[in-house]
Short mmCIF file of C-alpha atoms and ligand atoms in Angstrom, two decimals:
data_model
loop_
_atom_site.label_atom_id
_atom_site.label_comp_id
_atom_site.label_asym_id
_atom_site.label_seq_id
_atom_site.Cartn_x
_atom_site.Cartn_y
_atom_site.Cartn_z
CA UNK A 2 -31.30 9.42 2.71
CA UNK A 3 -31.70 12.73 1.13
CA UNK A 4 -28.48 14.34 -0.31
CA UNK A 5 -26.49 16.20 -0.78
CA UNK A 6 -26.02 16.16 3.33
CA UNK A 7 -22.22 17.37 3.64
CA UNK A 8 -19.99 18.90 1.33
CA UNK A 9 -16.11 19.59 1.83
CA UNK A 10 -15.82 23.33 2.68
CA UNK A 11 -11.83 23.39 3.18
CA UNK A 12 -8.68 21.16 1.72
CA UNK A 13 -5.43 20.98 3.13
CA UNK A 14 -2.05 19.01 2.40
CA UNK A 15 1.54 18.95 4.11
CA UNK A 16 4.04 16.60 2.12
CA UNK A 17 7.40 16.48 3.44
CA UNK A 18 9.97 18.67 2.41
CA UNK A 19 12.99 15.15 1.35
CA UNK A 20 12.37 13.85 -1.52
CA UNK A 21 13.64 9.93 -2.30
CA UNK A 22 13.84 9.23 -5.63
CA UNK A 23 14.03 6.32 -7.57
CA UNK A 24 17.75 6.87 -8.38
CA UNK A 25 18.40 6.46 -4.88
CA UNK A 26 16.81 3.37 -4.51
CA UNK A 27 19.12 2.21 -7.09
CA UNK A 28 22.13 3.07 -4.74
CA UNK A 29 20.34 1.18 -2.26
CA UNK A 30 18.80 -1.69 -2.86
CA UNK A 31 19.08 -4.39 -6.42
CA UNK A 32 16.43 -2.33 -8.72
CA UNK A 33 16.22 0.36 -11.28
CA UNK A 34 14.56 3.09 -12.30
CA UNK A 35 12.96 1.85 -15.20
CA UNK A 36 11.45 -1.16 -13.17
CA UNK A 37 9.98 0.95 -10.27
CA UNK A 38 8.72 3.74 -13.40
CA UNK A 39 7.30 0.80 -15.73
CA UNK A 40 6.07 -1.47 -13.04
CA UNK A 41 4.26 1.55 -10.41
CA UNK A 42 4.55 4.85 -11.99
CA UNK A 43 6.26 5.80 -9.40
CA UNK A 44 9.66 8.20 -10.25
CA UNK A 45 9.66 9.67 -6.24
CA UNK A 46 8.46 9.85 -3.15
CA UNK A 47 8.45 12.05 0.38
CA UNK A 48 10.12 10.61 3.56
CA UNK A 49 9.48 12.71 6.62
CA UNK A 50 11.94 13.51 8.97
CA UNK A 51 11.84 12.57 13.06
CA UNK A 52 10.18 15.89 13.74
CA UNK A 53 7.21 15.53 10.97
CA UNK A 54 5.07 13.42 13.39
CA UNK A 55 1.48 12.62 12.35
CA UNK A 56 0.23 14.68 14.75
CA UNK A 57 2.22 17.58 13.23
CA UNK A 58 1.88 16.92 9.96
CA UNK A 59 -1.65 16.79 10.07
CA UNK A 60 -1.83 19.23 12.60
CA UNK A 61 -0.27 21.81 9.60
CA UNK A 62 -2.41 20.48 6.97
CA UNK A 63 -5.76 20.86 8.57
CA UNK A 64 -4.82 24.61 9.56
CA UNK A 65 -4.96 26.19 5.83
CA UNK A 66 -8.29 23.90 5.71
CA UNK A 67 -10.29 24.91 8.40
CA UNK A 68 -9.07 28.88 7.47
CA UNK A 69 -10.42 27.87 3.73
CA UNK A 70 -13.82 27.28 5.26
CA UNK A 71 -13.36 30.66 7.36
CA UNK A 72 -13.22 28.25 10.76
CA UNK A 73 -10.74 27.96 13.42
CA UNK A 74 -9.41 24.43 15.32
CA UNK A 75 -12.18 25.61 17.84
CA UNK A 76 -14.75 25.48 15.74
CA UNK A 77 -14.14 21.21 15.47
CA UNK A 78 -16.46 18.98 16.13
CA UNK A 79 -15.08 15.92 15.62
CA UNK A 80 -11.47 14.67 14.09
CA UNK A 81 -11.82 11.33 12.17
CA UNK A 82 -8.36 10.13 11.21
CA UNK A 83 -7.48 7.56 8.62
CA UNK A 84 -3.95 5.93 9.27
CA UNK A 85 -1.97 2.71 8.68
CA UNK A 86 0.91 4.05 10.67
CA UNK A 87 0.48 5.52 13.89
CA UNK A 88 3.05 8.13 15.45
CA UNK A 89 2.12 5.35 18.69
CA UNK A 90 -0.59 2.62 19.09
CA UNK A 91 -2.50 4.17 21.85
CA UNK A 92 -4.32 6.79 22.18
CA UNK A 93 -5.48 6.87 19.08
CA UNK A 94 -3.86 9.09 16.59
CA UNK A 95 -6.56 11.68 16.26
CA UNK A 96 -6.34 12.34 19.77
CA UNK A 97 -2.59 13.18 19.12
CA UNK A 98 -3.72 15.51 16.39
CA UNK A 99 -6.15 17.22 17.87
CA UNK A 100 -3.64 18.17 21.10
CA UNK A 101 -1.14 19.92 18.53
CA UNK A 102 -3.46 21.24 16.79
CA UNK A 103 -5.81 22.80 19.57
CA UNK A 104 -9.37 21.44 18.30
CA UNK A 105 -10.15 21.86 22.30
CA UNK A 106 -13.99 21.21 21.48
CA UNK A 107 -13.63 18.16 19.48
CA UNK A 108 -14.82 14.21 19.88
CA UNK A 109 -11.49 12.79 18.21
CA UNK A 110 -11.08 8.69 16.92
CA UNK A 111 -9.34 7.07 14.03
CA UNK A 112 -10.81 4.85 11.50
CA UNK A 113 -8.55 1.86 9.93
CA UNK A 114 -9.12 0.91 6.49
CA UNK A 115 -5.80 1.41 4.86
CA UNK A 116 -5.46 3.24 1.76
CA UNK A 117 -9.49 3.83 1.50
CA UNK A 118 -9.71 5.04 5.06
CA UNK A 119 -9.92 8.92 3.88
CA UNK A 120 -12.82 7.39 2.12
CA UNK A 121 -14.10 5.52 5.01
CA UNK A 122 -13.46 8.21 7.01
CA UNK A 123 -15.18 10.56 4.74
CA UNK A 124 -18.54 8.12 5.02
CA UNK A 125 -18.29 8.18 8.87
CA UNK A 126 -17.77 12.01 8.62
CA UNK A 127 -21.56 12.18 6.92
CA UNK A 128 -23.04 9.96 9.17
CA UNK A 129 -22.01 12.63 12.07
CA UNK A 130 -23.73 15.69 9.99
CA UNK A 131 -26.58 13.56 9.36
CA UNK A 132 -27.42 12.44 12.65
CA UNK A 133 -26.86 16.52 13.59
CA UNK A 134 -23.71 15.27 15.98
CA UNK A 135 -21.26 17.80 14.60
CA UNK A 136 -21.34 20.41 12.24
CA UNK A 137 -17.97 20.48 11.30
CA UNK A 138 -15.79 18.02 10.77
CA UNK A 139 -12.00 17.34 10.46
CA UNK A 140 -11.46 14.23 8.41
CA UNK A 141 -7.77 13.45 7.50
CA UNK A 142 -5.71 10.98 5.58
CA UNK A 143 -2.06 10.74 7.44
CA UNK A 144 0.44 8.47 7.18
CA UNK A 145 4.25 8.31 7.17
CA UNK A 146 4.84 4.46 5.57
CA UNK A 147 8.13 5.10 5.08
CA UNK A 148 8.34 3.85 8.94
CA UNK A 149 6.84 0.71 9.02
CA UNK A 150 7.96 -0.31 5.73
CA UNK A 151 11.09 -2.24 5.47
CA UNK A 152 13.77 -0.87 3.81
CA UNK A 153 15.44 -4.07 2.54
CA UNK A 154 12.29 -5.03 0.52
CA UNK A 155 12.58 -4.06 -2.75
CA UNK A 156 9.56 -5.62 -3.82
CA UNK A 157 7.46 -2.99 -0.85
CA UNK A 158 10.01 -0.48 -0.18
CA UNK A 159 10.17 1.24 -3.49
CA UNK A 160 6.58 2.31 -3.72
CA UNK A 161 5.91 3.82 -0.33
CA UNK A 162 5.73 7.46 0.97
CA UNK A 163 4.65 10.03 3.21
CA UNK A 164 2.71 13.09 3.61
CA UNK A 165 -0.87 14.15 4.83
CA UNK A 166 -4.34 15.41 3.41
CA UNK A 167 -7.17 16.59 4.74
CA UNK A 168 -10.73 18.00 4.27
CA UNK A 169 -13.00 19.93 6.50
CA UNK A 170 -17.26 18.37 6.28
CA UNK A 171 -19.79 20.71 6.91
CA UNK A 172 -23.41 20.91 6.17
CA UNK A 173 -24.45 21.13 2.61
CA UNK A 174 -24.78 24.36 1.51
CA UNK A 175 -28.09 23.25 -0.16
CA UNK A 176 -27.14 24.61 -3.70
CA UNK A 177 -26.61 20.64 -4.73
CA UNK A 178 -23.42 20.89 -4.00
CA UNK A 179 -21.83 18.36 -1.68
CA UNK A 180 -20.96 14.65 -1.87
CA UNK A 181 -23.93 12.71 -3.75
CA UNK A 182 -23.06 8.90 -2.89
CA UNK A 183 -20.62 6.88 -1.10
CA UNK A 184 -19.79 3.15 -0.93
CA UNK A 185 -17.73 0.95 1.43
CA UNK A 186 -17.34 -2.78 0.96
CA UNK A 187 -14.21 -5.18 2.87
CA UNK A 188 -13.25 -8.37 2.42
CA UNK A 189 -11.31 -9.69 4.94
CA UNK A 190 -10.49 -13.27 4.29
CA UNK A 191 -7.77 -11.27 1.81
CA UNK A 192 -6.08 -9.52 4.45
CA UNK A 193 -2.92 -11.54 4.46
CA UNK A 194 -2.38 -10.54 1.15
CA UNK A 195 -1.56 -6.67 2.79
CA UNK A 196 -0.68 -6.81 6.44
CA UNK A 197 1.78 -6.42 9.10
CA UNK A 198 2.25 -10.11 11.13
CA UNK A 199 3.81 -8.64 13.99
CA UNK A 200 3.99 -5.54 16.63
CA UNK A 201 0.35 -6.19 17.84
CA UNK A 202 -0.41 -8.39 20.87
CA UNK A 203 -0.63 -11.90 18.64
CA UNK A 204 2.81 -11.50 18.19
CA UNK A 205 4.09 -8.37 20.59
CA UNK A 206 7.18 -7.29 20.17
CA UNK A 207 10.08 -9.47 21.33
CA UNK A 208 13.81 -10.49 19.11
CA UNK A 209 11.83 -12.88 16.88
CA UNK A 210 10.12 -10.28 16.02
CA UNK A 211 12.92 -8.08 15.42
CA UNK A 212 15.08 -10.64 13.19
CA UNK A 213 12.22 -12.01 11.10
CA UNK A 214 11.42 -7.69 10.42
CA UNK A 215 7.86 -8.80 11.16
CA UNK A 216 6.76 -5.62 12.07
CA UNK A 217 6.96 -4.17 8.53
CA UNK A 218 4.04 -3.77 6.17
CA UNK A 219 3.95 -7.80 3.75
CA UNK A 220 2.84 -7.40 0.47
CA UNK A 221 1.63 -9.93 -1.81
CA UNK A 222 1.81 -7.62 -4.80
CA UNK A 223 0.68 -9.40 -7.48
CA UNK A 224 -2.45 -10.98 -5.84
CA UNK A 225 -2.93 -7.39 -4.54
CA UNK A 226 -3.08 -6.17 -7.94
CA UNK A 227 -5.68 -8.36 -9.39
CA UNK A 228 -8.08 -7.28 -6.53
CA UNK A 229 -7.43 -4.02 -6.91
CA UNK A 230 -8.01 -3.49 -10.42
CA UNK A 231 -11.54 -5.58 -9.61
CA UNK A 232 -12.57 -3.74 -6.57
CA UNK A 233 -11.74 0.08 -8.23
CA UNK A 234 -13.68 -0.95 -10.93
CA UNK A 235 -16.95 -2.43 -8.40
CA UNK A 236 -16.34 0.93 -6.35
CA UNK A 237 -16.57 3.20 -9.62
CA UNK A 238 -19.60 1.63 -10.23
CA UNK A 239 -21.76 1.83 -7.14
CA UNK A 240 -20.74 5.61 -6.64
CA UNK A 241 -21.89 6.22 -10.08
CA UNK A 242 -24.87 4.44 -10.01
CA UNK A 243 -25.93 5.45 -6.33
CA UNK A 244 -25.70 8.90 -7.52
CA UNK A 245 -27.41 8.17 -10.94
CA UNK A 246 -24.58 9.31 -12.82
CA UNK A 247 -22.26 7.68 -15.47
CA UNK A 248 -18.65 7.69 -16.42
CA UNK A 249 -19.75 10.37 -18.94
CA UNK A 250 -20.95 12.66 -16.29
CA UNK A 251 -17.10 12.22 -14.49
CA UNK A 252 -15.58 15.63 -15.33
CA UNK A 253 -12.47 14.08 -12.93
CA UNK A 254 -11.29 11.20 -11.41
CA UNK A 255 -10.00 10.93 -8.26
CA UNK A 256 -8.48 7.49 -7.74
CA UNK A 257 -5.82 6.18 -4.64
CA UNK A 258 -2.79 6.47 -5.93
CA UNK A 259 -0.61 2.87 -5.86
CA UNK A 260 0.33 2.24 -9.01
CA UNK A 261 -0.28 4.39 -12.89
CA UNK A 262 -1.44 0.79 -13.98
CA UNK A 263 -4.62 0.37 -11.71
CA UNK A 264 -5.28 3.44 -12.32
CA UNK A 265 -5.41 3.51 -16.00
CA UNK A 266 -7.66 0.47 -15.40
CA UNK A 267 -9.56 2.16 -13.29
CA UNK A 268 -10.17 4.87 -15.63
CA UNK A 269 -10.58 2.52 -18.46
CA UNK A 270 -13.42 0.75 -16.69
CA UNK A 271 -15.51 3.82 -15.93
CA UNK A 272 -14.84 5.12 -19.49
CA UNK A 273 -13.23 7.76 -17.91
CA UNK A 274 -10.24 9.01 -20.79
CA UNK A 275 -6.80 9.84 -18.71
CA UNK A 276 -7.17 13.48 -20.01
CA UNK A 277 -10.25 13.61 -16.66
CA UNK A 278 -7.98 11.67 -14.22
CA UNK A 279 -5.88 13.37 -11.47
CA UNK A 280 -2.20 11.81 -11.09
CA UNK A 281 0.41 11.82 -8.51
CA UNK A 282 1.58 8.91 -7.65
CA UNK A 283 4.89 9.64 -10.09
CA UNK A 284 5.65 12.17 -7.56
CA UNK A 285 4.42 11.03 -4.30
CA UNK A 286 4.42 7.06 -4.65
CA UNK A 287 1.84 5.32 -2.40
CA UNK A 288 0.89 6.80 0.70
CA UNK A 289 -2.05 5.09 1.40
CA UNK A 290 -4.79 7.15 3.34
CA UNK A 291 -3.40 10.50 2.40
CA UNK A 292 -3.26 9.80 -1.32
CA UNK A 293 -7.00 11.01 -1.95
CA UNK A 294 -6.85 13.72 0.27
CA UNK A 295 -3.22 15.07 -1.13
CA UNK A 296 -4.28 14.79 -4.49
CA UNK A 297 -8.03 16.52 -3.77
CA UNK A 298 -5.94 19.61 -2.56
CA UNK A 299 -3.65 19.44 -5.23
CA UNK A 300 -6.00 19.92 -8.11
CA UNK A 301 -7.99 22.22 -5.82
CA UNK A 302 -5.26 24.58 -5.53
CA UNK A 303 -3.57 23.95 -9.11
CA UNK A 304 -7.69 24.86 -10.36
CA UNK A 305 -8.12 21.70 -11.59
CA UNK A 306 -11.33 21.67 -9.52
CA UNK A 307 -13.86 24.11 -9.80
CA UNK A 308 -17.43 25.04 -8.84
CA UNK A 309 -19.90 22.49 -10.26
CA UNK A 310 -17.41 19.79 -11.23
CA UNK A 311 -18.70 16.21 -10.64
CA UNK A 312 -15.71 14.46 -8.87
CA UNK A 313 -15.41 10.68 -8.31
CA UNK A 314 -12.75 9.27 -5.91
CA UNK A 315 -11.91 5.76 -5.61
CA UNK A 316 -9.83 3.52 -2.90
CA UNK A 317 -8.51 0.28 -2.49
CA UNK A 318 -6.47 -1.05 0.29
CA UNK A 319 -5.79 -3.69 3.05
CA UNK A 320 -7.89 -5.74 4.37
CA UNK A 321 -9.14 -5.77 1.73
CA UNK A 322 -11.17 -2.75 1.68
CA UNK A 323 -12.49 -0.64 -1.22
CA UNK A 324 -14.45 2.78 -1.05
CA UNK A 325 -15.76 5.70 -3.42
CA UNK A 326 -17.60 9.04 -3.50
CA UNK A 327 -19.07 10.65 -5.78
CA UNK A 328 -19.13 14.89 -5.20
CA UNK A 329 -20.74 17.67 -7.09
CA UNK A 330 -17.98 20.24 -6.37
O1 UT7 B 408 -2.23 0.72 -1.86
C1 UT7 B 408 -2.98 -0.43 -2.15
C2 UT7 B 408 -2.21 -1.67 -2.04
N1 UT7 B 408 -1.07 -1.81 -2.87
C3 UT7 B 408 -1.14 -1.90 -4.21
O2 UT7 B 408 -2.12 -1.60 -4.83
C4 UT7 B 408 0.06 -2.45 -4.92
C5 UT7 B 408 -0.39 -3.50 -5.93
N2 UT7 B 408 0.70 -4.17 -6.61
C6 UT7 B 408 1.53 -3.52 -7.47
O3 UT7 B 408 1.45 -2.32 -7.65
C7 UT7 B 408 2.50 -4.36 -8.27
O4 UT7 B 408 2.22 -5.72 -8.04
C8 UT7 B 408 3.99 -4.08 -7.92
C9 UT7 B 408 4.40 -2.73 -8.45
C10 UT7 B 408 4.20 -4.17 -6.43
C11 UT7 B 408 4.88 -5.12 -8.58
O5 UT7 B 408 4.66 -5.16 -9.99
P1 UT7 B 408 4.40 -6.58 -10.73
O6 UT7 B 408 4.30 -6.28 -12.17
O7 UT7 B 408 3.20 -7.21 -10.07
O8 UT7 B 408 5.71 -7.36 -10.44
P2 UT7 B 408 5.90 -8.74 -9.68
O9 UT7 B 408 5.65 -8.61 -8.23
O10 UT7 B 408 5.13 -9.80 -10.41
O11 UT7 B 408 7.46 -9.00 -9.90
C12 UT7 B 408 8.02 -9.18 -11.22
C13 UT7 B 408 9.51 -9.39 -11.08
C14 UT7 B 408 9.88 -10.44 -10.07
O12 UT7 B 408 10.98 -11.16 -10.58
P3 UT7 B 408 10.75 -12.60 -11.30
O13 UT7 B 408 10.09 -13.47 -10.26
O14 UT7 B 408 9.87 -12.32 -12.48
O15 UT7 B 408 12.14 -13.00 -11.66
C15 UT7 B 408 10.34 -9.66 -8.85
O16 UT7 B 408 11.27 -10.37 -8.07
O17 UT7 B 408 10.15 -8.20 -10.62
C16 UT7 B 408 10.96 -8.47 -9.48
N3 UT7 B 408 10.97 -7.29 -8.61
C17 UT7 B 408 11.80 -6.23 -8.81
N4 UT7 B 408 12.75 -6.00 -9.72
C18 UT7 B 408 13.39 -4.82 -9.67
C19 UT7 B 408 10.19 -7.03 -7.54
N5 UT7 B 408 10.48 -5.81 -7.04
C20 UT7 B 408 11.47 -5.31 -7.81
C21 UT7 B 408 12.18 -4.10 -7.79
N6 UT7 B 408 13.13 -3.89 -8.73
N7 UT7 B 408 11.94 -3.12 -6.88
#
């Protein structure tokens, strides 16, 4: 395949206005702020409120996008969506989006690969340019965690939050510019290690379900660390090498942001020095799909990204699932 085929022509974010921080988790639950800072990184996070939906969240984030690319929700030809945590399991939540947000024209559909689904979502996004199906394309990382996780759990609770990014695909402006490689890769004999056991129609939802809190997100957090550490480090690598590039050639790092300590090893694996690697997660904690996206924006709008940069972005999440890019900005 020839590339560059797509290249992000707009960036967006919408992070809820509350901030939780780790001070009142303390008030809350048996755990300090030193713990949650030395163990995650993590010093606060955004919890939306009952009328920051998804749909509306997203819906806000992908307007300042699409009016960076000089486009309007009618100019949409497809909304891929990248969630863990649906405003509602059916229809899907892009659908939802794309009703708030007025994308009349669009095909709409979500993908599901946890916290690399922006990724994922970003892969499926090039296959639709490619294949000359749309032209432009909404892809979006959403997700408000701070509803399916449960609150009791210190060990999960502490490093999940909301908020939304989101990035608008278009054709490759032919300059070289655009995204160079991608890589996906799953493993899904390690998806208890990450998961939700109940809610779906295994185990629907009934009073078992209620007093057992089986409908919150189970985390295995040690085991999940190990694999992430390995599969950032296999993702950094095929993007790189797919796109003939090394760590040298990084100018920054994009990585999903769960915890300061994968992504230091992360970094340290691509020989990619700290000073070259975007951080958030001390501000926004994990929020899983959106992370990427939120953080893209961020340094987009803060000009930590500018014309001709070589970006890499890296994901790991449930599943398991891992994912990169590499982008010539
Ligand atoms: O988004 C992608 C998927 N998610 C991730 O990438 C998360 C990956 N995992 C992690 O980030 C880390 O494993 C955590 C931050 C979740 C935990 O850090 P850890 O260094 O792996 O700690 P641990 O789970 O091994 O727990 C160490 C101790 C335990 O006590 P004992 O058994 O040593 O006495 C826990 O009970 O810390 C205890 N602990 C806490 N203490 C205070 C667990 N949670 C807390 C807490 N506050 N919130």
């Amino acid at each position: 395949m020839k590339r560059p085929i797509a290249h992000i022509a707009g960036t967006g974010r919408y992070a809820p206005a509350q901030v939780l921080t780790n001070q009142d988790w303390e008030a809350r639950l048996d755990t300090s702020d030193q713990w949650i800072r030395d163990r995650s990184g993590i010093a606060e996070r955004r919890v939306a409120d009952d009328r920051e939906t998804i749909a509306y969240m997203a819906s806000e984030a992908s307007k300042p996008a699409l009016a960076e690319a000089g486009l309007t929700p009618a100019d949409v030809d497809a909304i891929v969506l990248a969630t863990a945590s649906w405003d509602r399991l059916l229809p899907s939540q892009a659908c939802d989006v794309q009703a708030v947000l007025g994308a009349k024209n669009a095909a709409a559909f979500d993908v599901g690969a946890a916290c690399s689904g922006f990724l994922y979502a970003t892969n499926v996004a090039e296959g639709l340019i490619a294949t000359a199906q749309a032209e432009t394309v909404l892809v979006i990382g959403a997700e408000r965690l701070t509803r399916i996780m449960d609150w009791e759990d210190r060990s999960t609770a502490i490093l999940f939050g909301d908020g939304v990014g989101v990035a608008v695909l278009r054709p490759a402006p032919g300059d070289g510019r655009g995204i160079l490689s991608t890589y996906m890769k799953s493993d899904g004999t390690l998806g208890d290690l990450l998961y939700r056991p109940g809610g779906g129609t295994v185990a629907p939802p009934s009073e078992q379900l209620l007093a057992d809190r089986s409908q919150y997100i189970r985390m295995a957090g040690r085991e999940v660390f190990k694999s992430a550490v390995r599969s950032m480090a296999d993702a950094c690598d095929h993007a790189l090498q797919r796109a003939g590039l090394s760590g040298d050639d990084v100018d920054l790092l994009i990585p999903h942001q769960a915890n300061i300590r994968i992504i230091e090893a992360t970094a340290k694996h691509a020989s990619i020095p700290m000073s070259k690697v975007y951080v958030n997660v001390d501000r926004y904690g994990n929020t899983s799909a959106a992370s990427i996206p939120i953080a893209l924006d961020e340094g987009i709008r803060e000009g930590r990204i500018t014309a001709g940069m070589m970006i890499l972005l890296v994901a790991f999440g449930g599943g398991f699932t891992w994912a990169s890019a590499a982008v010539r900005w």
